[in-house]
Amino acid sequence: MRRRWREQQNDSVDLSTWLYGRRLPSPIMSASGTSGHGAELAAFGDLSLIGAVVVKSLAHFPNEGNPAPRVGVVRTGMINSVGLPGPGVKRWIDDYLPDLIRLDANVVVSVWGRTRADYITAVEQLVPVASHLTAIEVNVSCPNTEKGGEMFGHDPLETKEIVRAISQSCPLPIGVKLSPNTDRYVKVAEAALEGGACTLVASNTYLGQVLRKGSNTSALGTSSGGGVSGIGILPLSLRIVKDLNKALPGCDIVGVGGVYSASDALAYLYEGASAIQIGTAAFFDPRTLFKVSKELRETVREQGATSLGDLLTTKREL
Ligand SMILES: Cc1cc2nc3c(=O)[nH]c(=O)nc-3n(C[C@H](O)[C@H](O)[C@H](O)COP(=O)(O)O)c2cc1C
């Protein structure tokens, strides 16, 4: 009885947030690449109650990814060199999208490519199912093979051109997932907005390397290293969100990196994010997104507010 009462009280708290031109039921989203290609997290909670499922980055072609081992545990989270394996957009539409539609999830599709044309083709393949999608998230943390392997997301002009071309090919709102591995992230973010993006996602993993214990060889299947994520990057990505919010006030930001709890999520929201994504924490416990949503709802209520919006307005004014 007491539990039911508590649940009812919690249900009256409004966690909704405004992103991608629509109201999402919660600011908690999955982070691309950390919970499969589709509805895998549905085994642990109701996907229609989270902000959105952001699916693993898709190319217009199927991709095998990197050799194993692809992930390693580090003291501050994890490192991965998964290498963007995936079925390609067309097979994803047939094999994974139907479950997400059936479960009434908001679906954000992350796209990647090796050339500008790759990105455009991936997005063009999504146009026929655009009415089932919430947004496109452009993963620009990929080497541009036409420019000697420099990351797209480290070049403001290239980022702007990709986003512009995507916005001309597809009616969906566009988020750009920034790379944190450049001191030009504000310039890249500005360029993304100029190109037609409405949302900045900050940020992707941090370049890193881990060796096998007592050895001089990489602990990952690729000798070039991988991307570090998890609790240790929270202050780093939080700083990026803070800088973006200061330089580009009013712009929609999604904070991502090292969120394990409601207070981690609130840190991003206080620094100006409208939503947050959870990745590594869900590897350690796939219920994390649903636990953090519940914890956030309880926190809002404990602070005497009836909505997350009210809580944020009050705290930001203090
Ligand atoms: C195993 C793994 C795979 C990932 N794959 C992708 C991906 O396909 N596309 C992408 O944009 N980010 C990818 N990321 C980055 C995450 O979406 C997220 O930005 C990053 O892990 C930081 O958040 P976290 O600390 O909550 O994990 C991946 C991260 C991990 C750990």
Short mmCIF file of C-alpha atoms and ligand atoms in Angstrom, two decimals:
data_model
loop_
_atom_site.label_atom_id
_atom_site.label_comp_id
_atom_site.label_asym_id
_atom_site.label_seq_id
_atom_site.Cartn_x
_atom_site.Cartn_y
_atom_site.Cartn_z
CA MET A 1 0.00 0.00 0.00
CA ARG A 2 2.72 2.40 1.07
CA ARG A 3 4.69 1.47 -2.03
CA ARG A 4 1.71 2.10 -4.31
CA TRP A 5 1.15 5.49 -2.72
CA ARG A 6 4.79 6.37 -3.26
CA GLU A 7 4.59 5.30 -6.89
CA GLN A 8 1.50 7.45 -7.41
CA GLN A 9 3.27 10.44 -5.87
CA ASN A 10 6.24 9.86 -8.14
CA ASP A 11 4.01 9.55 -11.19
CA SER A 12 2.70 13.05 -10.61
CA VAL A 13 6.18 14.47 -11.21
CA ASP A 14 6.64 15.77 -14.75
CA LEU A 15 10.11 14.97 -16.11
CA SER A 16 9.39 16.02 -19.67
CA THR A 17 11.83 18.10 -21.66
CA TRP A 18 11.75 19.93 -25.00
CA LEU A 19 14.20 18.64 -27.60
CA TYR A 20 14.26 18.17 -31.36
CA GLY A 21 11.13 20.28 -31.67
CA ARG A 22 8.99 17.99 -29.54
CA ARG A 23 8.24 17.18 -25.92
CA LEU A 24 10.08 14.08 -24.73
CA PRO A 25 8.71 12.29 -21.64
CA SER A 26 12.06 12.39 -19.85
CA PRO A 27 15.53 13.90 -20.30
CA ILE A 28 17.13 10.43 -20.00
CA MET A 29 18.22 8.92 -23.31
CA SER A 30 20.44 6.00 -24.24
CA ALA A 31 23.89 6.79 -25.69
CA SER A 32 24.58 5.51 -29.19
CA GLY A 33 26.41 2.20 -29.37
CA THR A 34 25.89 1.20 -25.77
CA SER A 35 22.63 -0.70 -25.83
CA GLY A 36 22.47 -2.47 -29.15
CA HIS A 37 20.82 -1.57 -32.42
CA GLY A 38 17.20 -1.47 -31.37
CA ALA A 39 14.91 -2.41 -28.52
CA GLU A 40 17.39 -4.46 -26.46
CA LEU A 41 16.82 -2.29 -23.33
CA ALA A 42 13.10 -3.11 -23.40
CA ALA A 43 13.91 -6.19 -21.33
CA PHE A 44 14.68 -3.81 -18.43
CA GLY A 45 11.99 -1.12 -18.63
CA ASP A 46 9.39 0.74 -20.68
CA LEU A 47 11.12 2.43 -23.61
CA SER A 48 8.20 4.80 -24.18
CA LEU A 49 8.95 6.46 -20.81
CA ILE A 50 12.55 7.41 -21.54
CA GLY A 51 13.47 10.44 -23.63
CA ALA A 52 14.67 8.48 -26.64
CA VAL A 53 16.54 5.41 -27.74
CA VAL A 54 19.62 6.50 -29.67
CA VAL A 55 20.61 3.55 -31.80
CA LYS A 56 24.16 2.44 -32.59
CA SER A 57 25.67 4.54 -35.37
CA LEU A 58 24.64 3.20 -38.76
CA ALA A 59 26.31 3.51 -42.15
CA HIS A 60 24.61 2.96 -45.48
CA PHE A 61 26.65 -0.26 -45.75
CA PRO A 62 27.04 -3.22 -43.37
CA ASN A 63 30.27 -3.04 -41.38
CA GLU A 64 32.15 -5.73 -39.45
CA GLY A 65 33.91 -3.51 -36.93
CA ASN A 66 37.30 -4.08 -35.34
CA PRO A 67 39.00 -7.29 -34.18
CA ALA A 68 38.44 -8.47 -30.59
CA PRO A 69 39.02 -7.64 -27.82
CA ARG A 70 36.87 -4.61 -28.50
CA VAL A 71 36.27 -3.45 -24.94
CA GLY A 72 38.33 -3.23 -21.79
CA VAL A 73 37.60 -2.15 -18.23
CA VAL A 74 39.61 0.78 -16.88
CA ARG A 75 39.52 2.10 -13.32
CA THR A 76 37.41 5.06 -14.38
CA GLY A 77 35.00 3.22 -16.68
CA MET A 78 35.86 1.50 -19.93
CA ILE A 79 37.75 1.76 -23.19
CA ASN A 80 36.44 0.50 -26.50
CA SER A 81 37.58 0.04 -30.06
CA VAL A 82 34.35 -1.52 -31.29
CA GLY A 83 34.79 0.09 -34.72
CA LEU A 84 31.15 0.78 -35.62
CA PRO A 85 29.93 -2.71 -36.58
CA GLY A 86 26.39 -2.70 -37.92
CA PRO A 87 23.89 -4.13 -40.35
CA GLY A 88 23.63 -0.99 -42.51
CA VAL A 89 20.60 1.31 -42.63
CA LYS A 90 18.42 -0.80 -44.94
CA ARG A 91 18.68 -3.98 -42.86
CA TRP A 92 18.27 -1.99 -39.64
CA ILE A 93 14.97 -0.63 -40.98
CA ASP A 94 13.72 -4.17 -41.66
CA ASP A 95 15.15 -5.96 -38.60
CA TYR A 96 15.24 -3.45 -35.73
CA LEU A 97 12.93 -0.49 -36.34
CA PRO A 98 9.62 -2.45 -36.18
CA ASP A 99 10.17 -3.37 -32.50
CA LEU A 100 11.01 0.20 -31.57
CA ILE A 101 7.82 1.40 -33.30
CA ARG A 102 5.74 -1.29 -31.56
CA LEU A 103 7.15 -0.24 -28.18
CA ASP A 104 6.32 3.41 -28.88
CA ALA A 105 9.92 4.56 -28.34
CA ASN A 106 11.22 7.90 -29.54
CA VAL A 107 13.97 6.85 -31.93
CA VAL A 108 17.07 8.87 -32.73
CA VAL A 109 19.21 7.35 -35.47
CA SER A 110 22.93 7.96 -35.32
CA VAL A 111 24.69 7.92 -38.69
CA TRP A 112 28.35 7.69 -39.65
CA GLY A 113 30.48 7.48 -42.77
CA ARG A 114 33.99 7.59 -44.18
CA THR A 115 33.15 10.24 -46.78
CA ARG A 116 30.66 13.07 -46.99
CA ALA A 117 28.70 11.06 -49.58
CA ASP A 118 28.46 8.13 -47.12
CA TYR A 119 26.60 10.31 -44.61
CA ILE A 120 24.21 11.60 -47.25
CA THR A 121 23.43 8.10 -48.55
CA ALA A 122 22.74 6.82 -45.02
CA VAL A 123 20.34 9.68 -44.37
CA GLU A 124 18.62 9.33 -47.75
CA GLN A 125 17.92 5.68 -46.91
CA LEU A 126 16.17 6.83 -43.72
CA VAL A 127 13.84 9.29 -45.46
CA PRO A 128 11.09 6.69 -46.23
CA VAL A 129 10.78 5.90 -42.48
CA ALA A 130 11.28 9.48 -41.26
CA SER A 131 7.77 9.67 -39.80
CA HIS A 132 8.78 6.97 -37.27
CA LEU A 133 11.94 8.80 -36.19
CA THR A 134 12.54 11.67 -33.80
CA ALA A 135 15.88 12.94 -35.12
CA ILE A 136 19.18 12.16 -36.79
CA GLU A 137 22.31 12.28 -34.61
CA VAL A 138 25.41 12.79 -36.74
CA ASN A 139 28.46 10.99 -35.38
CA VAL A 140 31.33 13.11 -36.67
CA SER A 141 34.01 11.23 -34.71
CA CYS A 142 35.03 9.30 -37.82
CA PRO A 143 38.17 9.61 -39.96
CA ASN A 144 37.53 11.38 -43.25
CA THR A 145 39.21 9.10 -45.80
CA GLU A 146 39.11 11.84 -48.43
CA LYS A 147 41.13 14.16 -46.19
CA GLY A 148 43.95 11.92 -45.01
CA GLY A 149 42.01 10.48 -42.08
CA GLU A 150 41.42 13.69 -40.11
CA MET A 151 38.24 13.37 -38.02
CA PHE A 152 35.25 15.10 -39.62
CA GLY A 153 34.36 16.54 -36.24
CA HIS A 154 37.74 18.25 -35.83
CA ASP A 155 37.17 20.38 -38.92
CA PRO A 156 34.48 23.07 -38.54
CA LEU A 157 34.04 23.55 -42.29
CA GLU A 158 33.69 19.83 -43.00
CA THR A 159 31.17 19.51 -40.14
CA LYS A 160 29.15 22.41 -41.50
CA GLU A 161 29.13 20.97 -45.03
CA ILE A 162 28.04 17.51 -43.85
CA VAL A 163 25.24 18.93 -41.72
CA ARG A 164 24.12 21.25 -44.51
CA ALA A 165 23.99 18.37 -47.00
CA ILE A 166 22.09 16.18 -44.51
CA SER A 167 19.58 18.92 -43.79
CA GLN A 168 18.95 19.27 -47.53
CA SER A 169 18.40 15.51 -47.89
CA CYS A 170 16.16 14.79 -44.94
CA PRO A 171 13.28 16.52 -43.12
CA LEU A 172 14.30 15.34 -39.63
CA PRO A 173 15.86 17.59 -36.96
CA ILE A 174 19.62 17.12 -36.69
CA GLY A 175 21.83 16.71 -33.65
CA VAL A 176 25.60 16.67 -33.99
CA LYS A 177 27.56 14.47 -31.61
CA LEU A 178 30.74 16.41 -30.97
CA SER A 179 34.20 14.98 -30.55
CA PRO A 180 35.83 16.06 -27.28
CA ASN A 181 39.29 15.41 -28.74
CA THR A 182 39.80 18.88 -30.18
CA ASP A 183 40.21 22.27 -28.52
CA ARG A 184 38.01 23.63 -31.34
CA TYR A 185 34.79 22.06 -30.09
CA VAL A 186 33.02 25.42 -29.75
CA LYS A 187 34.01 26.35 -33.32
CA VAL A 188 32.82 22.94 -34.57
CA ALA A 189 29.55 23.39 -32.65
CA GLU A 190 29.00 26.83 -34.19
CA ALA A 191 29.66 25.39 -37.63
CA ALA A 192 27.19 22.55 -36.99
CA LEU A 193 24.48 25.06 -36.08
CA GLU A 194 25.28 27.17 -39.15
CA GLY A 195 24.94 24.02 -41.25
CA GLY A 196 21.42 23.45 -39.93
CA ALA A 197 21.76 21.37 -36.74
CA CYS A 198 19.41 22.24 -33.90
CA THR A 199 21.07 20.20 -31.14
CA LEU A 200 24.60 19.58 -29.90
CA VAL A 201 25.43 16.28 -28.24
CA ALA A 202 28.48 16.61 -25.99
CA SER A 203 30.27 14.43 -26.21
CA ASN A 204 31.78 11.25 -27.65
CA THR A 205 34.58 9.18 -26.07
CA TYR A 206 38.10 10.47 -25.30
CA LEU A 207 41.02 8.99 -27.24
CA GLY A 208 42.97 6.59 -25.03
CA GLN A 209 45.16 3.54 -24.87
CA VAL A 210 45.45 0.61 -22.47
CA LEU A 211 48.19 -2.02 -22.44
CA ARG A 212 47.89 -5.61 -21.32
CA LYS A 213 49.06 -5.91 -17.73
CA GLY A 214 52.85 -6.29 -17.64
CA SER A 215 53.12 -6.13 -21.43
CA ASN A 216 53.86 -3.57 -24.13
CA THR A 217 50.96 -4.67 -26.34
CA SER A 218 47.55 -3.08 -26.58
CA ALA A 219 44.79 -4.61 -24.47
CA LEU A 220 42.48 -3.96 -27.42
CA GLY A 221 42.37 -5.76 -30.75
CA THR A 222 43.55 -2.60 -32.52
CA SER A 223 47.04 -1.32 -31.71
CA SER A 224 45.92 2.29 -32.31
CA GLY A 225 43.94 2.46 -29.05
CA GLY A 226 40.32 3.26 -28.37
CA GLY A 227 37.84 5.61 -26.76
CA VAL A 228 37.53 6.10 -23.02
CA SER A 229 34.10 6.49 -21.40
CA GLY A 230 32.47 6.19 -18.00
CA ILE A 231 32.60 7.96 -14.68
CA GLY A 232 36.08 9.46 -15.16
CA ILE A 233 34.99 11.58 -18.13
CA LEU A 234 32.04 13.24 -16.41
CA PRO A 235 33.93 16.40 -15.35
CA LEU A 236 35.51 16.66 -18.80
CA SER A 237 32.27 16.45 -20.76
CA LEU A 238 30.50 18.62 -18.19
CA ARG A 239 33.05 21.34 -18.92
CA ILE A 240 32.31 21.05 -22.63
CA VAL A 241 28.58 21.43 -21.97
CA LYS A 242 29.29 24.47 -19.78
CA ASP A 243 31.47 26.06 -22.49
CA LEU A 244 28.88 25.39 -25.21
CA ASN A 245 26.08 26.82 -23.10
CA LYS A 246 28.11 29.97 -22.46
CA ALA A 247 29.25 30.44 -26.06
CA LEU A 248 25.96 29.48 -27.69
CA PRO A 249 23.20 30.42 -25.22
CA GLY A 250 19.76 29.12 -26.07
CA CYS A 251 21.09 26.23 -28.12
CA ASP A 252 19.78 22.74 -27.27
CA ILE A 253 22.48 20.59 -25.70
CA VAL A 254 22.48 16.92 -24.75
CA GLY A 255 25.07 16.04 -22.09
CA VAL A 256 26.76 12.67 -22.32
CA GLY A 257 29.63 11.12 -20.43
CA GLY A 258 29.87 9.33 -17.12
CA VAL A 259 26.25 9.58 -15.95
CA TYR A 260 25.51 6.88 -13.35
CA SER A 261 22.99 8.64 -11.09
CA ALA A 262 20.36 11.37 -10.92
CA SER A 263 22.86 13.77 -9.41
CA ASP A 264 25.24 13.18 -12.36
CA ALA A 265 22.33 13.86 -14.72
CA LEU A 266 21.36 17.01 -12.81
CA ALA A 267 24.92 18.33 -13.09
CA TYR A 268 24.53 18.39 -16.90
CA LEU A 269 21.04 19.86 -16.66
CA TYR A 270 22.24 22.62 -14.32
CA GLU A 271 25.03 23.46 -16.78
CA GLY A 272 22.46 24.02 -19.51
CA ALA A 273 21.74 20.62 -21.07
CA SER A 274 18.13 19.81 -21.98
CA ALA A 275 18.70 16.07 -21.85
CA ILE A 276 21.41 13.55 -21.03
CA GLN A 277 22.49 10.21 -22.42
CA ILE A 278 23.69 7.16 -20.53
CA GLY A 279 26.16 4.70 -22.02
CA THR A 280 28.86 2.95 -20.01
CA ALA A 281 26.78 2.78 -16.83
CA ALA A 282 24.26 0.70 -18.78
CA PHE A 283 27.00 -1.80 -19.65
CA PHE A 284 27.58 -2.38 -15.96
CA ASP A 285 23.83 -2.46 -15.21
CA PRO A 286 21.34 -2.33 -18.10
CA ARG A 287 18.62 -1.10 -15.73
CA THR A 288 20.54 2.16 -15.17
CA LEU A 289 18.43 4.36 -17.46
CA PHE A 290 15.25 3.36 -15.67
CA LYS A 291 16.86 3.63 -12.22
CA VAL A 292 18.20 7.11 -12.95
CA SER A 293 14.76 8.22 -14.24
CA LYS A 294 13.15 7.00 -11.03
CA GLU A 295 15.84 8.63 -8.89
CA LEU A 296 15.44 11.90 -10.80
CA ARG A 297 11.67 11.83 -10.26
CA GLU A 298 12.23 11.28 -6.52
CA THR A 299 14.78 14.09 -6.36
CA VAL A 300 12.39 16.55 -8.02
CA ARG A 301 9.67 15.63 -5.56
CA GLU A 302 12.00 15.81 -2.54
CA GLN A 303 13.01 19.33 -3.57
CA GLY A 304 9.34 20.33 -3.43
CA ALA A 305 8.92 20.76 -7.19
CA THR A 306 6.28 19.13 -9.40
CA SER A 307 8.31 19.21 -12.57
CA LEU A 308 11.92 18.98 -13.63
CA GLY A 309 11.47 22.30 -15.45
CA ASP A 310 10.48 24.02 -12.19
CA LEU A 311 13.42 22.53 -10.31
CA LEU A 312 15.89 23.65 -12.98
CA THR A 313 14.44 27.16 -13.17
CA THR A 314 14.64 27.56 -9.39
CA LYS A 315 18.19 26.20 -9.12
CA ARG A 316 19.51 28.14 -12.11
CA GLU A 317 18.13 31.38 -10.62
CA LEU A 318 19.85 30.80 -7.25
C1 LIG B 1 31.16 0.22 -26.48
C2 LIG B 1 30.82 1.62 -26.94
C3 LIG B 1 30.35 1.81 -28.22
C4 LIG B 1 30.03 3.10 -28.65
N1 LIG B 1 29.55 3.28 -29.92
C5 LIG B 1 29.18 4.52 -30.34
C6 LIG B 1 28.58 4.71 -31.60
O1 LIG B 1 28.31 3.78 -32.36
N2 LIG B 1 28.28 5.98 -31.96
C7 LIG B 1 28.51 7.08 -31.15
O2 LIG B 1 28.20 8.21 -31.53
N3 LIG B 1 29.04 6.90 -29.92
C8 LIG B 1 29.39 5.66 -29.51
N4 LIG B 1 29.90 5.49 -28.25
C9 LIG B 1 30.06 6.66 -27.36
C10 LIG B 1 28.87 6.80 -26.40
O3 LIG B 1 27.67 7.02 -27.10
C11 LIG B 1 29.10 7.95 -25.41
O4 LIG B 1 29.24 9.15 -26.12
C12 LIG B 1 30.34 7.76 -24.56
O5 LIG B 1 30.50 6.41 -24.21
C13 LIG B 1 30.32 8.61 -23.29
O6 LIG B 1 29.21 8.30 -22.49
P1 LIG B 1 29.29 7.27 -21.23
O7 LIG B 1 30.44 7.71 -20.37
O8 LIG B 1 27.95 7.38 -20.57
O9 LIG B 1 29.53 5.94 -21.84
C14 LIG B 1 30.20 4.20 -27.79
C15 LIG B 1 30.67 3.99 -26.49
C16 LIG B 1 30.97 2.72 -26.06
C17 LIG B 1 31.45 2.52 -24.64
#
